[in-house]
Amino acid sequence: MIRTRLLMLGGLLALATSVPAQQARMTQWVERNPTGANDRIALGYAVPIPVDTPLPFDGFRSYAGLHARHQDLQATTPWVHGEVVGTTLAGRDIWAYRLGDADLETVDGLPEPAMLTNGGIHAREWQSPEVVTGILELLATHPEDDHFYDYLRENLNVIVIPTLNIDGFLQTQRYPARNYLNTDPSNPDTSPRDGRMRRKNMRNADEDLLTTLDHLEGVDLNRNNAPFWNTNPERSSSDSRSLVHHGASPASEPETRALDAAAGLGPVEELRLYTDVHSFSQVHFWARNANNRLTGQTEAVLSLFSNHHRSFVGKNYLFSNRASVPVSQGIGSTDEYFTHTYQVPSWTLEVEPTGGQAFHAPSPGCGADYGGEANNCHDGFILPESEITRVREQLAQSFAAVYYRQAGPPAVLEAKVFDPESEAVVFEAAWDPTDTRQRERYLNQLQALQLGRAYTLWVAYSKPMRWREGGAIVPFPGQLESSLFVSTGLRVGDNNLTVETSDPEWRDRAGPAPGGYLRYRDDAVVIGFTLPRDEVNSGQVVGSTEAQWAHLTADMVRMLLDGNPATAAYWRAGAWSGYENSAGEEGDTGDVDRTLSVQLTDQDLLPPFLAEPGLASAWADPSRDGEGFIIEMLADQRAVLYWFTYDDAGSQDWYIATGQVTGNRILFPELLRLNGGVFGPAFDPGKVTREVVGSASFTWSGCDEGKLVWRVGQRLGRQSVLRLTR
C-alpha cells in the first residue's frame, strides 16, 4: 500500500487549480432524503449532534464537555497534570495533559519515557478528540491493578493533546449538519467546505457560516510543518482557499507551535513515540528518514498496534512496508516533523471507517461501512453515534499496548535460588540503579548449588511480563501462544549443562520471593530445577565450579530481554541504546541474559543455615558509625526491628518494624517512622503518628553475619551487618 490520500475521499488531495465559478450551495446532512433535494445529503443514519456533557456516552461530546472532562480528571485523580502549551488564533488555551504520576521518574528513579499523542488537528474529524480523550480516561480511571495500568502510570509520561485545532473544531460543532458545496477550488461538486466539514484552522475566517467570502480560508495544520513544508505542490498549496493550504511559513500557526511545545513536556530527550490521530480510512501513514533502525522500530510499533486492535473486532489497520514509503520526502505533516526532528516512531492514525480501498474489501467504505447511504464519501467523517464508544475505548487500549512497548525492553532485575524445603536463600543477585543509565550487579552466594539437589529459581523483571484473562496466563491481545516461552539453563565455559526444569509459574500476588512478585503482578516467574548427576554434568562440575546462567524470555509484546542489564536501555537518535545481545553488541532485538554466574559443586552439602532465636542481638554495619539495629525474635516466626540511623539532614532518626522469619531471612515489609512525641512531661500519645517509609529484609549466612537490603522511598541500599552482642 502506497501512502496516498485517496481521491475518492472527495478533496483530501485538493489541488490549488481554479475551476469555473459556481453558485455556492448551502447543504445539510440529514438521515434520509426521500425527495432527492440537492441541498440535502443523506447519511442513512442519524446526524450526530454534540452534547454538553463531560461523561462518555454513545455519542459525541461538545468541546465544552470534553474540556470539562479533562479538567475534572485533573482535579479528581493523581494521574492527570494539565498545562497550557499555547493559544489558538482566537486566543483560546490549548491544553496538553501529562498522564502518569507527578515525578517524571520510574519506580527505579530513572527518567520516565515520554509518549505524545495529538488529537483534533483537523476540525471535522470528530473521532479524533474522542479517541484521545479515551486514552486520557483509560489511564486516569482504570482501577489500580498492580499490573499493566499501574506500570504505565508509574513509569511513563504520556502526553496528550485532545484538541489542537480548537477554533476549527468549535466551528464544526456550531454547524453540526451544515456546510457548502460548489465552492472548493478543486472539487466543487464533491468536497463540502466549512461548517461541519471545516478541516483547517480559522485564519482569516470568521465564525459566521453565512459570510461566504472567507469560508474557504484557513491553514491546514498538517501541511504547516518542517522539513517538507511547501515541497509537494500536489499535496499542499499556496492558495489560501485550498483544503491543504500550507500557510505562510513552517510553523506559522500558533497551533503548530503549541504541538511542539507539548513535546517539551517530555522532555524532548525522553520522547519515544508520536501519533497524530485523524479520520478516516482505517490506515496508518508513516514517514521515513535515512535511519534504518528507526524504520524498523516504526514498523514494529505499527505491527503491534494493528495486531492488537485486530484482536477486538477484526478492524484491520494497515500500513505500507518500507519499500513503499519514500525516504526523506513529505507533504509538511506532523509525523514527518517528529520523525526527522526527534527521531521517534511517528505516524498518522486514520481512524475508521475504511475509505473503500481494495485492501479493505469487502468493506464498502465511508458511511456505508455502517449501513449508510454514502451519497458523499465525506460521510466517513461523520461516524454514527452508536460506534464511537467502541472506537474510543478499543483504540485507547491499542495505544496503551504501544506505550507499554516503548516503555522499554524487559531486563532481569533480581534472581534468587531457594532450597524448596526450607525456603532458605542459597543464591541471590540483583541489578541496582546507580545513575540514570547504569546498574550495578550485586551477587551473594550463601551455598554452592549441588548436583542432584532440587532448587527453586525466582526471577524478577523490570516490567510486568504476562497478560491474564480470568486469572489464567494467555497471550497478550494480538500475540501468539509462542510469545509465552521462558527458558533457563547453565553452562560451564562453552558447554551447556543438563538442567531439568518445571513449567514456569508467574507470580500474581503480593509478598516476598519466591511466592510473590517484585513490584507488579506477573513481573516475576518461578521455575523449579535440578542439575542431575549425569555424564554431562559430572564431566563439567568437579569440586567447586563456576557456571553461567543463560536466561531468555520476552515481555507481553514479544520484546526479548536486554542481554546486559548493567546498561539501562533508553532511546537515542532513532533507536535503542543500552539494549544488548548476549555478546554485548548494541541493537534493537535483545537476547539471552548471561550476566550472572553461580558456583556449583559435586560434593554433598549440609542443609543451608536457617534463622534461629539466637539472632536476637544488636547488629551494625562496621562502615557506618553511630548506626545500628536491634532485633528481637518472637514466637510464631515473628521478629521486631529497631533501626537507629540518621535523616537526610544528619540528625538522629529511627525506625521500627515487625517482620516474618522465613528460611534464613527476616522480612520487614513496613518500616515505620514515629513522629509527634516530645521529651518529658508534655508527651501526648494522641499526637504520635506512624508513617510507612519503606521496607527492609535481612538474609543470614550464619549466626554472626548477614546482608541487609532496604528501600526507603525510591532509594535502595545494601549493607553487610555483623553481630555486636550475644
mmCIF file of C-alpha atoms in Angstrom, residues 411-412 431 438-440 562-569 593 595:
data_model
loop_
_atom_site.group_PDB
_atom_site.id
_atom_site.type_symbol
_atom_site.label_atom_id
_atom_site.label_comp_id
_atom_site.label_asym_id
_atom_site.label_seq_id
_atom_site.Cartn_x
_atom_site.Cartn_y
_atom_site.Cartn_z
ATOM 1 C CA ALA A 411 15.543 -6.706 31.847
ATOM 2 C CA VAL A 412 16.318 -9.059 34.698
ATOM 3 C CA TRP A 431 20.927 -5.111 39.319
ATOM 4 C CA GLN A 438 23.656 2.395 34.722
ATOM 5 C CA ARG A 439 23.019 -0.502 37.075
ATOM 6 C CA GLU A 440 25.448 -2.258 39.394
ATOM 7 C CA ASP A 562 18.120 -6.900 27.458
ATOM 8 C CA GLY A 563 21.212 -9.097 27.309
ATOM 9 C CA ASN A 564 23.093 -6.800 29.682
ATOM 10 C CA PRO A 565 21.072 -5.138 32.458
ATOM 11 C CA ALA A 566 24.148 -3.130 33.527
ATOM 12 C CA THR A 567 23.224 -0.526 30.924
ATOM 13 C CA ALA A 568 19.602 0.538 31.323
ATOM 14 C CA ALA A 569 18.069 0.680 27.842
ATOM 15 C CA ASP A 593 20.959 -12.754 29.564
ATOM 16 C CA THR A 595 25.435 -11.840 33.034
#
